[in-house]
mmCIF file of N, CA and C in Angstrom:
data_model
loop_
_atom_site.group_PDB
_atom_site.id
_atom_site.type_symbol
_atom_site.label_atom_id
_atom_site.label_comp_id
_atom_site.label_asym_id
_atom_site.label_seq_id
_atom_site.Cartn_x
_atom_site.Cartn_y
_atom_site.Cartn_z
ATOM 1 N N MET A 11 -15.013 24.990 21.454
ATOM 2 C CA MET A 11 -14.201 26.322 20.532
ATOM 3 C C MET A 11 -14.236 25.890 19.194
ATOM 4 N N ASP A 12 -13.624 26.108 18.155
ATOM 5 C CA ASP A 12 -13.920 25.816 16.909
ATOM 6 C C ASP A 12 -12.465 25.722 16.613
ATOM 7 N N ASN A 13 -12.015 25.087 15.539
ATOM 8 C CA ASN A 13 -10.883 24.498 14.950
ATOM 9 C C ASN A 13 -10.631 25.622 13.342
ATOM 10 N N SER A 14 -11.642 26.585 13.411
ATOM 11 C CA SER A 14 -11.384 27.510 12.157
ATOM 12 C C SER A 14 -10.250 28.847 12.549
ATOM 13 N N LEU A 15 -9.584 28.905 12.168
ATOM 14 C CA LEU A 15 -8.707 29.938 12.751
ATOM 15 C C LEU A 15 -9.004 31.729 11.277
ATOM 16 N N VAL A 16 -9.492 32.272 12.792
ATOM 17 C CA VAL A 16 -9.506 33.767 11.745
ATOM 18 C C VAL A 16 -8.760 34.689 12.259
ATOM 19 N N ILE A 17 -8.290 35.781 11.081
ATOM 20 C CA ILE A 17 -7.604 36.654 11.699
ATOM 21 C C ILE A 17 -8.074 37.850 12.102
ATOM 22 N N HIS A 18 -7.590 38.487 13.316
ATOM 23 C CA HIS A 18 -8.757 39.193 13.960
ATOM 24 C C HIS A 18 -7.312 40.673 13.412
ATOM 25 N N LYS A 19 -7.665 41.847 13.619
ATOM 26 C CA LYS A 19 -7.022 42.918 13.609
ATOM 27 C C LYS A 19 -7.671 43.412 15.132
ATOM 28 N N SER A 20 -6.693 43.408 16.025
ATOM 29 C CA SER A 20 -6.551 43.474 17.432
ATOM 30 C C SER A 20 -6.001 44.982 17.726
ATOM 31 N N SER A 21 -6.117 45.602 18.221
ATOM 32 C CA SER A 21 -5.249 46.723 18.586
ATOM 33 C C SER A 21 -4.043 46.327 19.610
ATOM 34 N N LEU A 22 -2.817 47.204 19.040
ATOM 35 C CA LEU A 22 -1.516 46.357 19.960
ATOM 36 C C LEU A 22 -1.524 46.385 21.275
ATOM 37 N N PRO A 23 -1.965 46.591 22.041
ATOM 38 C CA PRO A 23 -1.958 46.759 23.618
ATOM 39 C C PRO A 23 -3.131 45.654 24.253
ATOM 40 N N LEU A 24 -3.727 45.113 23.085
ATOM 41 C CA LEU A 24 -4.546 43.842 23.644
ATOM 42 C C LEU A 24 -4.135 42.720 22.524
ATOM 43 N N ARG A 25 -3.017 42.242 21.378
ATOM 44 C CA ARG A 25 -2.272 41.956 21.199
ATOM 45 C C ARG A 25 -1.317 41.524 21.764
ATOM 46 N N TRP A 26 -0.512 42.588 22.587
ATOM 47 C CA TRP A 26 0.626 42.438 23.680
ATOM 48 C C TRP A 26 -0.060 41.162 24.928
ATOM 49 N N ILE A 27 -0.945 42.146 25.649
ATOM 50 C CA ILE A 27 -1.604 41.087 26.458
ATOM 51 C C ILE A 27 -2.311 39.426 26.202
ATOM 52 N N ALA A 28 -2.366 39.332 24.638
ATOM 53 C CA ALA A 28 -3.005 38.360 24.428
ATOM 54 C C ALA A 28 -1.827 37.324 24.233
ATOM 55 N N ASN A 29 -0.610 37.768 23.989
ATOM 56 C CA ASN A 29 0.257 37.084 23.603
ATOM 57 C C ASN A 29 0.885 37.233 24.734
ATOM 58 N N THR A 30 0.947 37.308 25.649
ATOM 59 C CA THR A 30 1.220 37.279 27.043
ATOM 60 C C THR A 30 0.480 35.593 27.730
ATOM 61 N N CYS A 31 -0.863 35.789 27.632
ATOM 62 C CA CYS A 31 -1.400 35.275 28.076
ATOM 63 C C CYS A 31 -0.757 33.593 27.061
ATOM 64 N N GLY A 32 -0.741 34.092 25.796
ATOM 65 C CA GLY A 32 -0.072 32.391 25.323
ATOM 66 C C GLY A 32 1.274 31.966 26.231
ATOM 67 N N SER A 33 1.825 32.663 26.198
ATOM 68 C CA SER A 33 3.028 32.316 26.736
ATOM 69 C C SER A 33 3.040 31.239 27.937
ATOM 70 N N ILE A 34 2.241 32.310 29.104
ATOM 71 C CA ILE A 34 1.156 31.405 30.076
ATOM 72 C C ILE A 34 1.297 30.114 29.991
ATOM 73 N N SER A 35 -0.185 30.340 28.654
ATOM 74 C CA SER A 35 -1.040 29.143 28.808
ATOM 75 C C SER A 35 -0.185 27.849 28.038
ATOM 76 N N GLY A 36 1.170 28.395 27.455
ATOM 77 C CA GLY A 36 2.186 27.350 26.395
ATOM 78 C C GLY A 36 2.651 26.896 28.330
ATOM 79 N N TRP A 37 3.297 27.608 29.497
ATOM 80 C CA TRP A 37 3.798 27.306 30.362
ATOM 81 C C TRP A 37 2.936 26.104 31.302
ATOM 82 N N ALA A 38 1.467 26.530 31.215
ATOM 83 C CA ALA A 38 0.798 25.926 31.818
ATOM 84 C C ALA A 38 0.458 24.774 31.074
ATOM 85 N N ILE A 39 0.399 24.191 29.896
ATOM 86 C CA ILE A 39 0.014 23.302 29.507
ATOM 87 C C ILE A 39 1.943 22.217 29.588
ATOM 88 N N LEU A 40 2.672 22.268 29.486
ATOM 89 C CA LEU A 40 3.658 21.734 29.699
ATOM 90 C C LEU A 40 3.521 21.517 30.940
ATOM 91 N N ARG A 41 3.585 21.992 32.168
ATOM 92 C CA ARG A 41 3.398 21.725 33.203
ATOM 93 C C ARG A 41 2.226 20.662 34.176
ATOM 94 N N ILE A 42 1.150 20.930 32.856
ATOM 95 C CA ILE A 42 -0.359 20.315 32.873
ATOM 96 C C ILE A 42 0.270 18.747 32.393
ATOM 97 N N SER A 43 0.913 18.495 31.181
ATOM 98 C CA SER A 43 1.610 17.542 30.903
ATOM 99 C C SER A 43 2.499 16.942 31.964
ATOM 100 N N TYR A 44 3.594 17.077 32.401
ATOM 101 C CA TYR A 44 4.351 16.606 32.997
ATOM 102 C C TYR A 44 4.001 16.054 34.405
ATOM 103 N N TYR A 45 2.824 16.886 35.395
ATOM 104 C CA TYR A 45 2.220 16.145 35.990
ATOM 105 C C TYR A 45 1.277 15.253 35.476
ATOM 106 N N ASP A 46 0.907 15.217 34.209
ATOM 107 C CA ASP A 46 -0.425 13.802 33.686
ATOM 108 C C ASP A 46 1.171 12.751 33.870
ATOM 109 N N GLU A 47 2.324 13.003 33.317
ATOM 110 C CA GLU A 47 2.976 12.274 32.664
ATOM 111 C C GLU A 47 3.256 10.703 34.108
ATOM 112 N N LEU A 48 3.549 11.764 35.378
ATOM 113 C CA LEU A 48 3.570 11.262 36.450
ATOM 114 C C LEU A 48 2.888 10.654 37.352
ATOM 115 N N GLU A 49 1.090 10.733 36.653
ATOM 116 C CA GLU A 49 -0.312 10.377 37.289
ATOM 117 C C GLU A 49 -0.714 10.987 38.537
ATOM 118 N N ASN A 50 0.264 12.238 38.970
ATOM 119 C CA ASN A 50 -0.374 13.065 39.619
ATOM 120 C C ASN A 50 -0.905 14.370 39.757
ATOM 121 N N PHE A 51 -2.510 13.746 40.144
ATOM 122 C CA PHE A 51 -3.252 14.406 39.788
ATOM 123 C C PHE A 51 -3.602 15.694 41.258
ATOM 124 N N ASN A 52 -2.842 16.292 41.928
ATOM 125 C CA ASN A 52 -3.100 16.883 42.929
ATOM 126 C C ASN A 52 -3.518 18.476 42.447
ATOM 127 N N TRP A 53 -3.801 19.702 43.684
ATOM 128 C CA TRP A 53 -3.962 20.894 43.848
ATOM 129 C C TRP A 53 -3.250 21.208 42.211
ATOM 130 N N LYS A 54 -1.903 20.913 42.301
ATOM 131 C CA LYS A 54 -0.814 21.943 41.682
ATOM 132 C C LYS A 54 -1.880 21.571 40.188
ATOM 133 N N TYR A 55 -2.109 20.208 39.883
ATOM 134 C CA TYR A 55 -2.341 20.090 38.043
ATOM 135 C C TYR A 55 -3.846 20.547 37.914
ATOM 136 N N LYS A 56 -4.235 20.628 39.058
ATOM 137 C CA LYS A 56 -5.988 21.224 38.770
ATOM 138 C C LYS A 56 -5.368 22.626 38.745
ATOM 139 N N LEU A 57 -4.440 23.940 39.513
ATOM 140 C CA LEU A 57 -4.126 24.980 39.482
ATOM 141 C C LEU A 57 -3.645 25.246 37.984
ATOM 142 N N HIS A 58 -3.011 24.496 37.525
ATOM 143 C CA HIS A 58 -2.040 24.915 36.215
ATOM 144 C C HIS A 58 -3.487 24.454 34.988
ATOM 145 N N SER A 59 -4.041 24.006 35.474
ATOM 146 C CA SER A 59 -5.510 24.026 34.432
ATOM 147 C C SER A 59 -6.189 24.653 33.947
ATOM 148 N N PHE A 60 -6.316 24.969 35.471
ATOM 149 C CA PHE A 60 -7.119 26.753 35.663
ATOM 150 C C PHE A 60 -6.534 27.526 35.215
ATOM 151 N N ILE A 61 -5.344 27.560 34.801
ATOM 152 C CA ILE A 61 -4.604 29.225 34.504
ATOM 153 C C ILE A 61 -4.417 28.621 32.899
ATOM 154 N N TRP A 62 -4.388 27.435 32.251
ATOM 155 C CA TRP A 62 -4.598 27.093 30.999
ATOM 156 C C TRP A 62 -5.871 27.391 30.572
ATOM 157 N N LYS A 63 -6.981 26.980 31.081
ATOM 158 C CA LYS A 63 -8.481 27.419 31.059
ATOM 159 C C LYS A 63 -8.186 28.820 30.870
ATOM 160 N N ILE A 64 -8.204 29.801 31.184
ATOM 161 C CA ILE A 64 -8.424 30.866 31.259
ATOM 162 C C ILE A 64 -7.193 31.852 30.491
ATOM 163 N N THR A 65 -6.263 31.119 30.202
ATOM 164 C CA THR A 65 -5.153 32.524 29.139
ATOM 165 C C THR A 65 -5.249 31.455 28.217
ATOM 166 N N TRP A 66 -5.874 30.355 27.665
ATOM 167 C CA TRP A 66 -5.868 29.760 26.437
ATOM 168 C C TRP A 66 -6.754 30.553 25.213
ATOM 169 N N PRO A 67 -8.315 30.903 25.873
ATOM 170 C CA PRO A 67 -8.834 31.524 24.936
ATOM 171 C C PRO A 67 -8.672 32.508 24.629
ATOM 172 N N VAL A 68 -7.745 33.504 24.990
ATOM 173 C CA VAL A 68 -7.471 35.065 24.671
ATOM 174 C C VAL A 68 -6.628 34.711 23.839
ATOM 175 N N TYR A 69 -5.608 33.850 24.259
ATOM 176 C CA TYR A 69 -4.502 33.759 22.815
ATOM 177 C C TYR A 69 -4.899 33.630 22.204
ATOM 178 N N TYR A 70 -5.750 32.388 21.769
ATOM 179 C CA TYR A 70 -6.689 32.080 20.751
ATOM 180 C C TYR A 70 -7.238 33.128 19.708
ATOM 181 N N LYS A 71 -7.697 33.754 20.860
ATOM 182 C CA LYS A 71 -8.878 34.743 20.279
ATOM 183 C C LYS A 71 -8.045 35.930 19.232
ATOM 184 N N TRP A 72 -7.011 36.961 20.143
ATOM 185 C CA TRP A 72 -6.814 38.157 20.199
ATOM 186 C C TRP A 72 -5.120 37.893 19.674
ATOM 187 N N GLY A 73 -4.363 36.709 20.018
ATOM 188 C CA GLY A 73 -2.911 36.543 20.208
ATOM 189 C C GLY A 73 -2.278 36.594 18.444
ATOM 190 N N THR A 74 -1.252 36.635 17.962
ATOM 191 C CA THR A 74 -0.668 36.384 16.956
ATOM 192 C C THR A 74 -0.036 35.107 16.904
ATOM 193 N N PHE A 75 -0.316 34.708 15.492
ATOM 194 C CA PHE A 75 -0.182 33.010 15.131
ATOM 195 C C PHE A 75 0.613 33.436 14.081
ATOM 196 N N TYR A 76 1.532 32.592 13.965
ATOM 197 C CA TYR A 76 2.592 32.634 12.417
ATOM 198 C C TYR A 76 2.179 31.148 11.718
ATOM 199 N N GLU A 77 1.600 31.627 10.306
ATOM 200 C CA GLU A 77 1.574 30.612 9.591
ATOM 201 C C GLU A 77 3.320 30.101 8.487
ATOM 202 N N PHE A 78 3.329 28.918 8.497
ATOM 203 C CA PHE A 78 4.973 28.218 8.083
ATOM 204 C C PHE A 78 4.337 27.707 6.654
ATOM 205 N N ASN A 79 4.884 28.838 5.523
ATOM 206 C CA ASN A 79 4.760 28.175 4.029
ATOM 207 C C ASN A 79 5.913 27.744 3.736
ATOM 208 N N PHE A 80 5.949 26.502 3.572
ATOM 209 C CA PHE A 80 7.258 25.447 3.264
ATOM 210 C C PHE A 80 6.764 24.744 1.465
ATOM 211 N N ASP A 81 6.940 26.088 0.547
ATOM 212 C CA ASP A 81 6.834 25.703 -0.592
ATOM 213 C C ASP A 81 8.060 25.069 -1.047
ATOM 214 N N MET A 82 8.387 23.611 -1.163
ATOM 215 C CA MET A 82 9.367 22.581 -1.868
ATOM 216 C C MET A 82 9.118 22.438 -2.983
ATOM 217 N N ASN A 83 8.771 22.886 -3.645
ATOM 218 C CA ASN A 83 8.747 23.265 -5.330
ATOM 219 C C ASN A 83 9.561 23.509 -5.572
ATOM 220 N N GLY A 84 10.429 23.545 -7.378
ATOM 221 C CA GLY A 84 11.616 23.816 -7.369
ATOM 222 C C GLY A 84 12.867 23.615 -6.819
ATOM 223 N N ASP A 85 14.107 23.885 -7.783
ATOM 224 C CA ASP A 85 15.687 23.446 -7.793
ATOM 225 C C ASP A 85 15.987 23.886 -6.099
ATOM 226 N N GLY A 86 16.423 22.281 -5.613
ATOM 227 C CA GLY A 86 17.938 22.635 -4.460
ATOM 228 C C GLY A 86 16.702 22.112 -3.433
ATOM 229 N N TRP A 87 15.206 21.423 -3.615
ATOM 230 C CA TRP A 87 14.366 20.530 -2.954
ATOM 231 C C TRP A 87 14.227 19.848 -2.257
ATOM 232 N N ASN A 88 14.804 18.965 -3.651
ATOM 233 C CA ASN A 88 14.606 17.327 -3.760
ATOM 234 C C ASN A 88 16.323 17.054 -3.646
ATOM 235 N N ASP A 89 16.134 15.154 -3.271
ATOM 236 C CA ASP A 89 17.233 14.908 -3.167
ATOM 237 C C ASP A 89 18.100 14.010 -3.818
ATOM 238 N N TYR A 90 17.918 14.950 -5.050
ATOM 239 C CA TYR A 90 18.986 14.656 -6.517
ATOM 240 C C TYR A 90 19.496 15.870 -6.906
ATOM 241 N N ASP A 91 21.286 15.722 -7.057
ATOM 242 C CA ASP A 91 21.642 16.661 -7.720
ATOM 243 C C ASP A 91 21.479 16.859 -8.913
ATOM 244 N N SER A 92 22.154 18.240 -9.694
ATOM 245 C CA SER A 92 21.564 18.454 -11.285
ATOM 246 C C SER A 92 21.932 16.811 -12.538
ATOM 247 N N ASP A 93 22.786 16.479 -11.765
ATOM 248 C CA ASP A 93 23.089 14.769 -12.753
ATOM 249 C C ASP A 93 21.457 13.478 -12.526
ATOM 250 N N GLY A 94 21.016 14.084 -11.241
ATOM 251 C CA GLY A 94 19.716 12.774 -11.212
ATOM 252 C C GLY A 94 20.086 11.987 -9.904
ATOM 253 N N VAL A 95 21.591 12.286 -9.731
ATOM 254 C CA VAL A 95 22.316 10.862 -8.632
ATOM 255 C C VAL A 95 21.366 11.647 -7.032
ATOM 256 N N PRO A 96 21.553 10.627 -6.112
ATOM 257 C CA PRO A 96 20.787 10.913 -4.932
ATOM 258 C C PRO A 96 21.675 11.164 -4.297
ATOM 259 N N TYR A 97 21.350 12.201 -2.965
ATOM 260 C CA TYR A 97 22.409 12.549 -2.174
ATOM 261 C C TYR A 97 23.572 11.337 -1.199
ATOM 262 N N TRP A 98 22.311 10.188 -1.137
ATOM 263 C CA TRP A 98 23.237 8.825 -0.347
ATOM 264 C C TRP A 98 23.989 8.202 -1.782
ATOM 265 N N GLU A 99 23.316 8.671 -2.516
ATOM 266 C CA GLU A 99 24.585 7.779 -3.511
ATOM 267 C C GLU A 99 25.939 8.403 -3.474
ATOM 268 N N GLN A 100 26.478 9.880 -3.115
ATOM 269 C CA GLN A 100 27.153 10.426 -3.801
ATOM 270 C C GLN A 100 28.597 10.047 -2.691
ATOM 271 N N TRP A 101 28.383 9.061 -1.772
ATOM 272 C CA TRP A 101 28.906 8.904 -0.461
ATOM 273 C C TRP A 101 29.709 7.682 -0.991
ATOM 274 N N VAL A 102 31.245 7.210 -1.153
ATOM 275 C CA VAL A 102 31.530 5.978 -0.562
ATOM 276 C C VAL A 102 32.341 5.326 0.079
ATOM 277 N N ASP A 103 32.436 6.111 1.529
ATOM 278 C CA ASP A 103 33.393 5.221 2.799
ATOM 279 C C ASP A 103 32.484 5.772 3.771
ATOM 280 N N TRP A 104 32.716 5.296 4.872
ATOM 281 C CA TRP A 104 32.541 6.459 6.473
ATOM 282 C C TRP A 104 33.721 5.755 7.029
ATOM 283 N N ASP A 105 34.144 6.822 7.945
ATOM 284 C CA ASP A 105 35.350 6.849 8.480
ATOM 285 C C ASP A 105 34.422 7.201 9.748
ATOM 286 N N TYR A 106 35.051 6.086 10.494
ATOM 287 C CA TYR A 106 34.126 6.148 11.994
ATOM 288 C C TYR A 106 34.589 6.925 13.077
ATOM 289 N N GLU A 107 35.946 7.095 12.818
ATOM 290 C CA GLU A 107 36.576 7.974 13.933
ATOM 291 C C GLU A 107 37.583 8.590 13.484
ATOM 292 N N ASP A 108 38.382 9.815 12.904
ATOM 293 C CA ASP A 108 38.332 10.479 12.762
ATOM 294 C C ASP A 108 39.907 11.042 13.704
ATOM 295 N N GLU A 109 40.785 10.358 13.392
ATOM 296 C CA GLU A 109 42.458 10.063 14.252
ATOM 297 C C GLU A 109 42.883 11.721 14.890
ATOM 298 N N GLU A 110 42.741 12.850 13.912
ATOM 299 C CA GLU A 110 42.868 13.439 13.983
ATOM 300 C C GLU A 110 42.116 14.851 14.984
ATOM 301 N N THR A 111 40.778 14.760 14.579
ATOM 302 C CA THR A 111 40.006 15.738 15.197
ATOM 303 C C THR A 111 39.086 14.641 16.225
ATOM 304 N N GLY A 112 39.157 13.325 16.254
ATOM 305 C CA GLY A 112 38.371 12.953 17.235
ATOM 306 C C GLY A 112 36.443 12.658 16.606
ATOM 307 N N ASP A 113 36.379 13.366 15.722
ATOM 308 C CA ASP A 113 35.204 13.629 15.237
ATOM 309 C C ASP A 113 34.260 11.704 14.710
ATOM 310 N N ALA A 114 33.668 11.566 15.109
ATOM 311 C CA ALA A 114 33.318 10.353 14.691
ATOM 312 C C ALA A 114 31.706 10.485 13.017
ATOM 313 N N PHE A 115 31.921 9.440 12.211
ATOM 314 C CA PHE A 115 31.260 9.663 11.385
ATOM 315 C C PHE A 115 31.313 10.478 10.506
ATOM 316 N N ARG A 116 32.700 11.173 10.297
ATOM 317 C CA ARG A 116 33.166 12.214 8.963
ATOM 318 C C ARG A 116 32.627 11.412 7.336
ATOM 319 N N VAL A 117 32.499 11.925 6.775
ATOM 320 C CA VAL A 117 31.847 11.542 5.567
ATOM 321 C C VAL A 117 32.887 11.768 4.221
ATOM 322 N N ILE A 118 33.241 10.385 3.467
ATOM 323 C CA ILE A 118 35.020 10.694 2.521
ATOM 324 C C ILE A 118 33.998 10.317 1.610
ATOM 325 N N GLU A 119 34.409 12.156 0.624
ATOM 326 C CA GLU A 119 33.784 12.129 -0.916
ATOM 327 C C GLU A 119 34.248 11.331 -1.850
ATOM 328 N N LYS A 120 33.359 10.471 -2.790
ATOM 329 C CA LYS A 120 34.090 9.945 -4.093
ATOM 330 C C LYS A 120 35.027 10.987 -4.431
ATOM 331 N N SER A 121 35.924 9.862 -5.175
ATOM 332 C CA SER A 121 36.959 10.892 -5.700
ATOM 333 C C SER A 121 36.796 10.665 -7.122
#
């Protein structure tokens, strides 16, 4: 299977079936990794491998993939405020346990 992602215009019921296969294949690959960590290569490992091999290509071909575009250019996406001071230098003291609420690591701002 190649790694290039092709956008398919599949019909709605086919997409539903493919997305269901994607859920099943995700579950199967988690079980496979669990058995692999335990070095337990018995019939359950082979069964889940077979389920994954059957369901993943269906999902890959006709399923829904989402692309996340994290455009972090512009204001508000860097570690500096409007004055050019990094956020980690805006704090002066750490209170390791707040006696009123019991919270640990509450940050006290500069005055």
